[in-house]
Coordinates of C-alpha atoms in Angstrom, one line a residue:
Chain A
M1 CA -0.1 0.1 0.1
H2 CA 1.4 3.5 -1.1
P3 CA -0.1 6.1 1.2
S4 CA -0.2 8.6 -1.5
T5 CA -2.4 6.5 -3.7
T6 CA -5.0 5.3 -0.9
G7 CA -6.9 8.7 -0.8
N8 CA -6.6 8.8 2.7
A9 CA -7.0 12.5 2.7
S10 CA -7.0 13.0 6.3
L11 CA -3.5 11.1 7.1
R12 CA -1.1 13.4 9.1
L13 CA 2.8 12.0 8.8
G14 CA 4.7 13.5 11.6
A15 CA 8.6 14.6 10.2
L16 CA 11.2 15.3 13.5
E17 CA 14.4 17.0 12.2
A18 CA 16.2 16.6 15.7
G19 CA 19.2 18.8 15.6
G20 CA 21.8 19.6 18.4
T21 CA 20.4 23.2 18.8
K22 CA 16.8 22.6 17.6
M23 CA 14.2 20.2 17.2
V24 CA 12.2 21.1 13.9
M25 CA 8.7 19.2 14.1
S26 CA 6.7 19.3 11.0
I27 CA 3.4 17.7 10.1
L28 CA 2.8 17.2 6.4
D29 CA 0.2 15.2 4.7
Q30 CA 0.2 12.6 2.3
Q31 CA 1.3 14.7 -0.8
G32 CA 4.0 16.4 1.4
V33 CA 2.1 19.5 1.8
M34 CA 3.1 20.9 5.2
L35 CA 0.5 21.3 7.5
E36 CA 2.3 22.2 10.8
R37 CA 5.6 23.4 11.7
V38 CA 6.9 23.9 15.5
S39 CA 10.6 24.6 16.7
I40 CA 11.8 24.1 19.9
P41 CA 15.2 24.4 21.6
T42 CA 17.1 21.3 22.4
R43 CA 17.7 20.8 25.9
T44 CA 17.9 17.5 27.8
P45 CA 16.0 14.3 26.6
Q46 CA 14.3 14.9 30.3
E47 CA 12.8 18.0 29.3
T48 CA 12.5 18.0 25.5
M49 CA 11.0 14.4 24.7
P50 CA 7.5 14.9 26.6
E51 CA 7.5 18.1 24.6
M52 CA 7.8 16.8 21.5
I53 CA 5.7 13.4 22.3
A54 CA 2.4 16.1 23.5
F55 CA 3.1 17.6 20.0
F56 CA 3.0 14.5 18.0
R57 CA 0.1 13.1 20.3
D58 CA -2.0 16.2 19.6
Q59 CA -1.4 16.7 15.9
Q60 CA -2.8 12.6 15.9
I61 CA 0.1 11.4 13.3
G62 CA -0.2 8.0 11.3
S63 CA 3.8 7.7 11.7
L64 CA 6.8 9.4 12.4
G65 CA 9.8 9.8 10.4
V66 CA 12.8 11.2 12.4
G67 CA 15.9 12.6 10.7
C68 CA 18.6 12.7 13.6
F69 CA 22.0 14.2 14.2
G70 CA 24.6 11.1 14.8
P71 CA 26.0 9.0 15.6
L72 CA 23.4 6.4 16.1
D73 CA 23.1 2.9 16.1
L74 CA 20.8 1.7 12.9
N75 CA 21.7 -2.0 13.0
P76 CA 18.7 -3.9 13.8
A77 CA 20.4 -6.7 14.8
S78 CA 22.1 -4.8 17.5
P79 CA 20.6 -4.2 21.1
A80 CA 21.3 -0.7 20.7
Y81 CA 19.0 -0.2 17.5
G82 CA 17.6 3.0 17.6
C83 CA 19.8 4.8 19.9
I84 CA 22.4 7.9 19.6
T85 CA 25.5 6.8 20.6
A86 CA 28.9 8.6 21.0
T87 CA 27.6 12.2 20.8
P88 CA 29.5 15.0 22.4
K89 CA 25.9 16.1 23.1
L90 CA 26.2 14.1 26.5
D91 CA 22.5 14.4 27.5
W92 CA 21.7 12.2 24.7
R93 CA 24.4 9.8 24.9
N94 CA 22.6 6.3 24.5
Y95 CA 19.3 7.7 24.3
P96 CA 16.8 5.4 22.9
L97 CA 15.0 7.8 20.5
L98 CA 13.6 5.4 18.4
D99 CA 12.1 2.9 21.4
E100 CA 10.9 5.8 23.3
F101 CA 8.7 7.4 20.3
R102 CA 7.3 3.9 19.6
R103 CA 6.2 3.4 22.9
A104 CA 4.9 7.0 23.5
L105 CA 3.4 7.5 19.9
N106 CA 2.2 4.0 19.3
V107 CA 2.9 4.4 15.7
P108 CA 5.2 3.3 13.2
V109 CA 8.5 5.3 13.4
L110 CA 11.4 5.3 10.9
L111 CA 14.8 6.9 11.8
D112 CA 18.2 7.6 10.1
T113 CA 20.7 10.2 10.0
D114 CA 19.6 13.7 9.5
V115 CA 22.1 13.8 6.4
N116 CA 20.7 10.3 5.1
G117 CA 17.2 11.4 5.2
A118 CA 18.2 14.8 3.2
A119 CA 20.1 12.9 0.7
L120 CA 17.1 10.6 0.2
A121 CA 15.0 13.0 -0.2
E122 CA 17.5 14.9 -2.6
S123 CA 17.7 11.0 -4.8
R124 CA 13.5 11.0 -5.1
L125 CA 12.4 14.7 -5.4
G126 CA 15.7 17.0 -5.3
A127 CA 18.7 17.3 -7.5
A128 CA 19.3 13.7 -7.8
Q129 CA 15.7 12.4 -8.8
G130 CA 16.0 9.4 -11.2
L131 CA 19.2 8.4 -10.3
G132 CA 20.5 5.2 -8.4
S133 CA 23.0 7.0 -6.2
C134 CA 24.0 10.2 -4.9
V135 CA 25.9 11.7 -2.0
Y136 CA 24.9 14.8 0.1
V137 CA 27.2 16.7 2.0
T138 CA 26.3 19.6 4.3
I139 CA 28.9 22.4 5.1
G140 CA 28.1 24.3 8.2
T141 CA 28.7 24.2 11.7
G142 CA 29.6 20.7 11.1
I143 CA 30.0 18.7 8.1
G144 CA 28.3 15.4 7.6
G145 CA 26.9 13.1 4.4
G146 CA 24.2 11.0 3.5
L147 CA 25.2 8.1 0.9
I148 CA 22.3 6.2 -1.6
I149 CA 23.5 3.9 -3.5
G150 CA 20.9 1.8 -5.4
G151 CA 18.2 4.1 -4.5
E152 CA 18.4 3.4 -0.5
C153 CA 20.4 4.8 2.2
V154 CA 23.7 3.2 3.0
H155 CA 24.1 1.9 6.3
G156 CA 27.3 -0.4 6.7
L157 CA 29.2 -0.8 9.8
M158 CA 27.9 2.1 10.8
H159 CA 26.5 5.0 9.0
P160 CA 29.1 7.8 6.8
E161 CA 30.7 9.9 8.8
M162 CA 31.7 12.2 5.9
G163 CA 33.2 15.0 7.9
H164 CA 35.8 12.6 9.6
Q165 CA 37.4 11.7 5.9
L166 CA 41.1 12.6 6.0
L167 CA 42.4 15.0 3.7
T168 CA 45.7 16.4 2.9
P169 CA 46.5 20.2 3.9
H170 CA 46.9 22.7 1.5
P171 CA 50.6 24.0 1.6
E172 CA 49.4 27.5 2.0
D173 CA 47.2 26.7 5.0
P174 CA 48.1 28.6 8.3
S175 CA 46.3 25.7 10.7
P176 CA 47.3 22.7 8.1
E177 CA 46.1 20.4 11.3
G178 CA 42.7 21.5 11.5
F179 CA 40.8 22.0 14.7
C180 CA 38.6 18.2 14.9
P181 CA 39.3 17.0 18.8
Y182 CA 39.4 13.1 17.2
H183 CA 42.0 13.6 13.9
R184 CA 44.2 15.7 12.6
R185 CA 43.4 16.9 9.1
C186 CA 39.8 15.5 8.8
L187 CA 37.3 17.5 6.3
E188 CA 35.3 18.8 9.1
G189 CA 38.1 20.3 11.2
L190 CA 39.8 22.0 7.8
A191 CA 36.9 22.9 6.2
S192 CA 33.6 23.8 8.4
G193 CA 32.4 26.9 9.1
P194 CA 33.9 27.2 12.6
A195 CA 37.3 25.6 11.2
I196 CA 36.8 28.8 8.9
M197 CA 36.4 31.2 11.8
K198 CA 39.5 29.6 14.0
R199 CA 42.2 29.6 10.7
W200 CA 41.1 33.4 10.0
G201 CA 39.6 34.9 12.8
I202 CA 36.4 36.1 10.9
P203 CA 33.3 34.3 10.7
A204 CA 33.4 32.4 7.4
Q205 CA 30.0 34.7 6.3
E206 CA 31.9 37.6 6.5
L207 CA 35.1 36.6 4.1
P208 CA 35.1 38.3 0.9
E209 CA 35.1 36.5 -2.4
D210 CA 38.6 37.2 -3.3
H211 CA 39.9 36.1 0.5
P212 CA 42.3 33.2 0.6
A213 CA 40.7 31.1 2.9
W214 CA 38.0 30.2 -0.3
Q215 CA 41.0 28.8 -1.8
L216 CA 41.6 26.6 0.8
E217 CA 37.9 25.7 1.2
A218 CA 37.7 24.8 -2.4
Y219 CA 40.7 22.8 -2.5
Y220 CA 39.4 20.5 0.6
L221 CA 36.1 20.1 -1.1
A222 CA 37.3 19.1 -4.2
Q223 CA 39.5 16.4 -2.9
M224 CA 36.5 15.1 -0.8
C225 CA 34.5 14.9 -4.3
H226 CA 37.5 13.3 -6.1
N227 CA 37.6 11.0 -3.8
A228 CA 33.9 10.1 -3.4
M229 CA 34.0 9.8 -7.6
M230 CA 37.3 7.3 -7.2
T231 CA 35.7 5.2 -4.6
F232 CA 31.9 4.9 -4.3
S233 CA 31.2 6.8 -8.0
P234 CA 27.8 8.5 -6.8
E235 CA 26.1 9.9 -10.1
K236 CA 25.7 13.3 -8.7
I237 CA 27.2 15.1 -5.5
I238 CA 25.0 17.8 -3.7
L239 CA 26.9 19.9 -1.4
G240 CA 24.2 22.2 1.2
G241 CA 24.8 24.0 4.4
G242 CA 25.5 27.2 5.4
V243 CA 28.9 27.6 4.5
M244 CA 27.7 26.8 0.6
H245 CA 25.6 29.6 0.3
K246 CA 28.4 31.4 -0.7
E247 CA 27.2 30.3 -4.8
F248 CA 31.0 31.6 -5.8
L249 CA 32.2 28.2 -4.3
F250 CA 30.6 25.9 -6.6
P251 CA 32.7 26.7 -9.9
M252 CA 36.1 26.9 -7.7
I253 CA 35.1 23.4 -6.5
R254 CA 34.3 22.1 -9.4
E255 CA 37.6 23.3 -11.1
K256 CA 39.8 22.2 -8.7
T257 CA 38.2 18.7 -8.9
L258 CA 39.2 18.4 -12.5
E259 CA 42.7 19.8 -11.5
L260 CA 42.7 16.5 -9.0
L261 CA 41.1 14.0 -11.6
G262 CA 44.0 14.8 -14.2
G263 CA 42.4 13.6 -17.0
Y264 CA 41.9 10.4 -15.5
I265 CA 38.3 9.4 -16.1
S266 CA 36.1 10.6 -19.0
S267 CA 32.3 10.7 -19.1
P268 CA 29.9 13.2 -20.1
A269 CA 29.9 14.4 -16.7
V270 CA 33.5 15.2 -16.4
D271 CA 33.5 16.6 -20.3
A272 CA 30.9 19.1 -19.1
G273 CA 32.9 20.3 -16.5
L274 CA 31.2 19.2 -13.8
A275 CA 28.6 21.7 -13.8
D276 CA 25.8 19.2 -13.8
Y277 CA 27.1 16.8 -11.5
I278 CA 28.9 19.1 -8.5
V279 CA 25.5 20.8 -7.4
S280 CA 23.3 23.0 -4.8
P281 CA 20.4 20.7 -3.4
G282 CA 17.5 20.4 -5.6
L283 CA 15.1 21.3 -2.4
G284 CA 17.0 24.1 -1.2
D285 CA 16.6 23.8 2.7
N286 CA 14.0 21.6 2.9
S287 CA 16.0 18.7 1.9
G288 CA 15.9 17.4 5.9
V289 CA 12.4 17.9 6.3
M290 CA 11.5 16.1 2.7
G291 CA 13.6 13.2 4.1
A292 CA 11.9 12.5 7.3
W293 CA 9.0 12.8 5.6
L294 CA 10.1 10.2 3.1
L295 CA 10.8 7.9 6.5
A296 CA 7.7 8.6 7.8
R297 CA 5.7 8.0 4.6
R298 CA 7.7 4.5 4.4
A299 CA 7.0 3.6 8.2
Y300 CA 3.3 4.2 7.4
E301 CA 3.6 1.8 4.5
E302 CA 5.3 -0.7 6.4
G303 CA 3.2 -0.7 9.5
G304 CA 4.1 -2.3 13.0
N305 CA 5.5 -0.2 15.6
Chain B
M1 CA 15.3 -19.8 -12.7
H2 CA 18.3 -20.6 -10.5
P3 CA 21.1 -22.5 -12.6
S4 CA 22.1 -24.3 -9.4
T5 CA 18.6 -25.9 -9.0
T6 CA 17.8 -26.4 -12.5
G7 CA 18.9 -30.0 -12.2
N8 CA 20.7 -29.2 -15.8
A9 CA 23.9 -30.8 -14.8
S10 CA 25.6 -31.0 -18.4
L11 CA 25.6 -27.0 -18.6
R12 CA 29.1 -25.2 -18.8
L13 CA 29.5 -21.6 -17.6
G14 CA 32.4 -19.7 -19.0
A15 CA 34.4 -17.4 -17.0
L16 CA 37.0 -14.9 -18.3
E17 CA 39.7 -13.1 -16.1
A18 CA 41.0 -10.3 -18.4
G19 CA 44.4 -8.8 -17.5
G20 CA 46.7 -6.6 -19.0
T21 CA 49.3 -9.7 -19.1
K22 CA 47.1 -12.1 -19.4
M23 CA 43.2 -13.6 -20.5
V24 CA 42.9 -16.8 -17.9
M25 CA 39.6 -18.6 -19.3
S26 CA 37.8 -21.2 -17.0
I27 CA 34.9 -23.2 -17.5
L28 CA 32.8 -24.2 -14.8
D29 CA 29.7 -26.1 -14.1
Q30 CA 26.3 -24.9 -11.7
Q31 CA 28.4 -25.6 -8.7
G32 CA 31.2 -23.7 -9.5
V33 CA 33.4 -26.7 -9.9
M34 CA 36.4 -26.1 -12.2
L35 CA 36.4 -28.2 -15.5
E36 CA 38.9 -26.5 -17.2
R37 CA 41.2 -23.7 -17.1
V38 CA 43.9 -22.2 -19.6
S39 CA 46.0 -19.1 -19.8
I40 CA 47.1 -17.2 -22.8
P41 CA 49.3 -14.1 -23.0
T42 CA 47.2 -10.5 -23.7
R43 CA 48.3 -9.7 -26.9
T44 CA 46.3 -7.0 -29.2
P45 CA 42.3 -7.7 -29.7
Q46 CA 43.0 -9.1 -33.0
E47 CA 45.3 -11.5 -31.9
T48 CA 43.7 -12.6 -28.5
M49 CA 39.9 -12.5 -29.3
P50 CA 39.8 -15.3 -32.0
E51 CA 41.9 -17.5 -29.8
M52 CA 39.3 -17.0 -26.6
I53 CA 36.2 -16.7 -28.7
A54 CA 37.7 -20.2 -30.1
F55 CA 38.4 -21.7 -26.7
F56 CA 34.9 -20.7 -25.4
R57 CA 33.0 -22.3 -28.6
D58 CA 35.0 -25.1 -28.3
Q59 CA 33.7 -25.7 -24.9
Q60 CA 30.1 -25.1 -25.1
I61 CA 29.5 -22.5 -22.8
G62 CA 25.7 -21.5 -21.4
S63 CA 26.7 -18.3 -20.8
L64 CA 29.9 -16.1 -20.3
G65 CA 31.1 -14.0 -17.3
V66 CA 34.2 -11.4 -17.7
G67 CA 35.9 -9.7 -15.2
C68 CA 37.9 -7.5 -16.9
F69 CA 40.5 -4.4 -16.2
G70 CA 39.3 -1.3 -16.5
P71 CA 38.2 1.6 -16.9
L72 CA 35.0 -0.3 -18.6
D73 CA 32.0 1.9 -19.4
L74 CA 29.2 -0.3 -17.4
N75 CA 26.2 2.3 -18.2
P76 CA 23.7 0.7 -20.2
A77 CA 22.4 3.7 -21.4
S78 CA 25.7 4.6 -23.0
P79 CA 26.6 4.5 -26.6
A80 CA 30.1 3.0 -25.5
Y81 CA 28.3 0.2 -22.8
G82 CA 30.6 -2.8 -22.4
C83 CA 33.6 -0.8 -24.2
I84 CA 37.3 -1.0 -22.1
T85 CA 37.6 2.9 -22.0
A86 CA 40.7 5.1 -21.2
T87 CA 43.0 2.4 -20.6
P88 CA 46.8 2.7 -20.9
K89 CA 46.9 -0.8 -22.8
L90 CA 46.4 1.5 -26.1
D91 CA 45.3 -1.8 -28.2
W92 CA 42.4 -2.4 -26.0
R93 CA 41.3 1.5 -25.8
N94 CA 37.4 1.7 -27.0
Y95 CA 37.5 -2.1 -27.6
P96 CA 33.7 -3.1 -27.6
L97 CA 34.7 -6.4 -25.5
L98 CA 30.6 -7.2 -24.4
D99 CA 29.4 -6.9 -27.7
E100 CA 32.2 -8.6 -29.8
F101 CA 31.9 -11.8 -27.3
R102 CA 27.8 -11.7 -27.5
R103 CA 28.0 -11.6 -31.2
A104 CA 30.6 -14.0 -31.6
L105 CA 29.5 -16.5 -29.0
N106 CA 25.8 -16.0 -29.2
V107 CA 25.2 -16.7 -25.5
P108 CA 24.5 -14.6 -22.5
V109 CA 27.5 -12.5 -21.5
L110 CA 27.8 -10.1 -18.4
L111 CA 31.0 -7.7 -18.1
D112 CA 32.1 -6.0 -14.9
T113 CA 35.3 -5.1 -13.6
D114 CA 37.8 -7.1 -12.2
V115 CA 37.6 -6.1 -8.7
N116 CA 34.0 -5.4 -9.0
G117 CA 33.7 -9.5 -9.7
A118 CA 36.1 -10.5 -7.1
A119 CA 34.3 -8.2 -4.3
L120 CA 30.9 -10.0 -5.5
A121 CA 32.4 -13.5 -5.1
E122 CA 33.8 -12.5 -2.0
S123 CA 30.1 -11.1 -0.9
R124 CA 28.3 -14.3 -1.8
L125 CA 31.2 -16.9 -0.8
G126 CA 33.9 -15.6 0.9
A127 CA 35.3 -13.2 3.9
A128 CA 32.0 -11.5 3.6
Q129 CA 29.5 -14.1 3.0
G130 CA 26.0 -13.2 4.4
L131 CA 27.0 -9.5 4.7
G132 CA 25.2 -6.8 2.4
S133 CA 28.5 -4.5 1.9
C134 CA 32.2 -4.9 1.8
V135 CA 35.1 -3.5 -0.1
Y136 CA 37.9 -5.5 -2.1
V137 CA 41.0 -4.1 -2.8
T138 CA 44.0 -5.9 -4.6
I139 CA 47.2 -4.5 -4.2
G140 CA 50.0 -5.4 -6.2
T141 CA 51.2 -4.4 -9.8
G142 CA 48.4 -1.8 -9.3
I143 CA 45.8 -1.1 -6.8
G144 CA 42.1 -1.5 -7.8
G145 CA 38.9 -2.0 -6.2
G146 CA 35.5 -3.5 -6.2
L147 CA 32.5 -2.0 -4.1
I148 CA 29.4 -4.1 -2.6
I149 CA 26.2 -2.5 -1.2
G150 CA 23.1 -3.7 -0.7
G151 CA 24.5 -7.3 -2.1
E152 CA 25.3 -5.7 -5.5
C153 CA 28.4 -4.4 -7.4
V154 CA 28.4 -0.3 -7.1
H155 CA 28.3 1.2 -10.4
G156 CA 27.7 5.0 -10.4
L157 CA 29.1 7.6 -12.5
M158 CA 31.4 5.3 -13.4
H159 CA 32.8 2.4 -11.1
P160 CA 35.2 2.3 -8.3
E161 CA 38.7 3.4 -9.4
M162 CA 40.0 3.0 -5.6
G163 CA 43.5 3.4 -6.5
H164 CA 43.3 6.8 -7.3
Q165 CA 41.9 8.1 -4.2
L166 CA 43.9 10.6 -2.6
L167 CA 46.2 10.4 0.4
T168 CA 48.4 12.4 2.9
P169 CA 52.4 11.0 2.1
H170 CA 53.9 9.9 5.2
P171 CA 56.2 12.4 6.6
E172 CA 59.3 10.3 6.3
D173 CA 58.4 8.8 2.9
P174 CA 61.5 9.6 0.4
S175 CA 59.0 9.5 -2.4
P176 CA 56.2 11.6 -1.1
E177 CA 54.4 12.3 -4.5
G178 CA 54.2 8.7 -5.3
F179 CA 54.7 7.5 -9.0
C180 CA 51.0 7.8 -10.7
P181 CA 51.3 9.5 -14.4
Y182 CA 47.8 11.2 -13.5
H183 CA 47.7 11.8 -10.0
R184 CA 50.4 13.0 -7.3
R185 CA 50.0 11.0 -4.3
C186 CA 47.4 8.8 -5.0
L187 CA 47.2 5.2 -3.3
E188 CA 48.4 3.4 -6.4
G189 CA 51.2 5.7 -7.0
L190 CA 52.3 5.7 -3.4
A191 CA 51.6 1.8 -2.4
S192 CA 51.9 -0.2 -5.2
G193 CA 54.6 -3.0 -5.8
P194 CA 56.1 -1.1 -8.5
A195 CA 55.8 2.1 -6.2
I196 CA 57.5 -0.1 -3.6
M197 CA 60.4 -0.8 -5.8
K198 CA 60.6 2.4 -7.1
R199 CA 60.9 4.0 -4.0
W200 CA 63.1 1.7 -2.5
G201 CA 65.0 0.1 -5.7
I202 CA 64.7 -3.4 -4.4
P203 CA 61.4 -5.2 -5.2
A204 CA 58.6 -5.4 -2.5
Q205 CA 59.0 -9.5 -2.1
E206 CA 62.5 -9.0 -1.0
L207 CA 61.9 -6.1 1.5
P208 CA 62.8 -7.6 5.1
E209 CA 59.6 -7.4 7.4
D210 CA 61.8 -4.6 9.7
H211 CA 62.1 -2.6 6.6
P212 CA 61.1 1.2 6.7
A213 CA 58.6 0.7 3.7
W214 CA 56.2 -1.7 5.4
Q215 CA 55.4 1.4 7.9
L216 CA 54.7 3.6 5.2
E217 CA 52.6 0.7 3.2
A218 CA 50.5 0.2 6.3
Y219 CA 50.0 3.8 6.7
Y220 CA 49.1 4.5 3.6
L221 CA 46.4 1.5 3.4
A222 CA 45.1 2.6 7.0
Q223 CA 44.2 5.9 5.5
M224 CA 42.2 4.2 2.6
C225 CA 40.3 1.7 5.3
H226 CA 39.8 5.0 7.5
N227 CA 38.1 6.8 4.8
A228 CA 36.6 4.0 3.5
M229 CA 34.6 3.6 6.8
M230 CA 34.2 7.1 7.0
T231 CA 32.6 7.5 3.4
F232 CA 31.1 4.3 2.6
S233 CA 30.8 2.2 5.9
P234 CA 31.6 -1.3 4.5
E235 CA 30.7 -4.3 6.6
K236 CA 34.2 -5.6 5.6
I237 CA 37.4 -4.8 3.9
I238 CA 39.4 -7.3 2.0
L239 CA 42.9 -6.7 1.1
G240 CA 44.2 -9.2 -1.6
G241 CA 46.6 -8.8 -4.1
G242 CA 50.6 -9.9 -4.4
V243 CA 51.6 -7.1 -1.8
M244 CA 49.0 -8.4 0.8
H245 CA 51.1 -11.9 0.7
K246 CA 53.1 -10.5 3.4
E247 CA 50.7 -11.4 5.9
F248 CA 52.3 -9.2 8.7
L249 CA 51.2 -6.6 7.1
F250 CA 47.3 -7.0 8.9
P251 CA 48.3 -6.1 11.9
M252 CA 50.0 -3.1 10.9
I253 CA 47.3 -2.0 8.9
R254 CA 44.6 -2.8 11.6
E255 CA 46.8 -1.0 14.3
K256 CA 47.3 2.3 12.0
T257 CA 43.7 2.5 11.2
L258 CA 42.6 2.3 15.0
E259 CA 45.2 5.1 15.7
L260 CA 43.7 7.4 12.8
L261 CA 40.1 6.7 13.7
G262 CA 41.0 8.2 17.1
G263 CA 38.2 6.6 18.9
Y264 CA 35.6 8.6 17.1
I265 CA 33.4 5.3 16.1
S266 CA 32.7 2.7 18.6
S267 CA 31.4 -0.6 16.9
P268 CA 32.0 -4.4 17.8
A269 CA 34.3 -4.2 15.3
V270 CA 36.5 -1.6 16.1
D271 CA 36.6 -2.9 19.8
A272 CA 37.9 -6.0 18.7
G273 CA 40.7 -4.4 17.2
L274 CA 39.6 -5.2 13.6
A275 CA 40.7 -7.9 13.5
D276 CA 37.7 -9.7 11.8
Y277 CA 37.1 -6.3 9.9
I278 CA 40.3 -5.8 7.6
V279 CA 40.8 -9.0 6.5
S280 CA 42.7 -11.5 3.5
P281 CA 40.2 -12.7 0.7
G282 CA 38.1 -15.8 2.0
L283 CA 38.6 -17.3 -1.3
G284 CA 42.0 -17.1 -1.7
D285 CA 43.2 -16.3 -5.2
N286 CA 40.1 -17.5 -6.4
S287 CA 38.2 -14.3 -5.9
G288 CA 38.3 -13.2 -9.6
V289 CA 37.6 -16.5 -11.0
M290 CA 34.5 -16.9 -8.9
G291 CA 33.4 -13.5 -9.4
A292 CA 33.6 -14.1 -13.1
W293 CA 31.4 -17.4 -12.3
L294 CA 28.8 -15.4 -10.5
L295 CA 28.7 -13.0 -13.5
A296 CA 28.2 -15.9 -16.1
R297 CA 25.5 -17.6 -13.6
R298 CA 23.5 -14.6 -13.3
A299 CA 24.1 -13.8 -17.2
Y300 CA 22.4 -17.4 -17.8
E301 CA 19.7 -16.9 -15.4
E302 CA 18.6 -13.7 -16.8
G303 CA 18.9 -15.2 -20.8
G304 CA 18.9 -13.0 -23.2
N305 CA 22.2 -11.9 -25.7

């Protein structure tokens, strides 16, 4: 049964974008039309969960989809399935998010990472529509990525943690080790918004287009694109998040990616200068909510609790 | 119809491992039992193809699976589908391998990269049996990798070209740029057998266990493992090929991967020191032929030509 074809016009689907600073709760219908949208600050689970549960209960949702900050345990065979795991947000560490929602709401619930949800939405409704694979990377206060292969979100040993892949520092980087507490020279430590701020002492959004910060930024994101193409070969690379609102970055990243590729691979996308390959999100800032909505729709189709 | 359950005991499946120096042609039955195996040198297509076609025709095969050196065009929508593309083996560049075999043999034929075939075999019959995902990387005269996600070989924009991902040189590497004609400091240019030979002037197989070469080698392969875990998160990393016959490399690679992970992810595989996660091929040196056999079996099931 596919909800959008059942004619159950009154069905309400819950979509939660669970972030470290705020929880955005939306109610959409089966066609994806937004009916309600409320945002509350993320405090402790003891404070935040009852408020969310009360909201979704009031809204009489048929199912809930949750796109959450990671890391999450998404292995159905694991005892910790559906828990937030080793997050630096200590109040939420080991919190059984999926089970708590299922128990309290008594409707089907599906959980994935926020970025896997966004990648799913982009692959079904956005920039990668009609393609079997894409990677969605958000570059903002952190860097995270979701991966779609064979039309589905990739979960393996864990789930992608794109921000913590290791890169080579730019020879002119004044902070070549980056700022990640876990890894020297990982993508997030080198290229997130806070890393740019720490390196130059100026917030990213205030740096002018001709500032050397952007050459470094494009170089790091190009390494990420090159390695994505060489390892899992996505059909589209989608870059979102606050830093990518600087649209002049796109041609810079494409140019540096082509340089790094060095003519090694030939494909129409490469021959066209990657203009239609390394792109911004087709859903703008709505990839996250539409990802949670897709999870809710699937939860409703699959039923159970 | 699943060949192994059809009871067609006389069915003969052709499996070709197409390499740059030799072509290994095998005939197996439906259960994967080897019946014939012949190897010929790889010369030009004009010399080599008729010999292979004659062999497979004589053997009266029901279908053919081909695991071939890359790059290949594996996009069914492409005009060059089934061709070898930008290979440095100039005689074979743009050669329509799939079409030629289909036309000449008039049986169903399936083509994939040699390493995707090997990865498929490891996921169905070898070290990753029962898992939905794995990466298989061979480290020898070149470095290549195949990727299984959702139980199937990954083809996206192209297919994985694992050897050409970019790494950070070890601070003590006397040849930190590596030896790839296309890319500075790519995995193949830094860590293949010929790269080791060029760096130290001694063939890899003659270098003793305490030679600094192996610290560098483990460091490069650990970067590859770390980045695989952070980007596509395979459930198993399988390392094969001539260089990995040095079995002392495995614990070195695991240790350096753990160092690079820096405690960031927790999972039973990581907690167990990656001993059952970064492993040698379960099929030994037979991953390639069994991969081609699996492709032949699928070609026979799917039928057509």
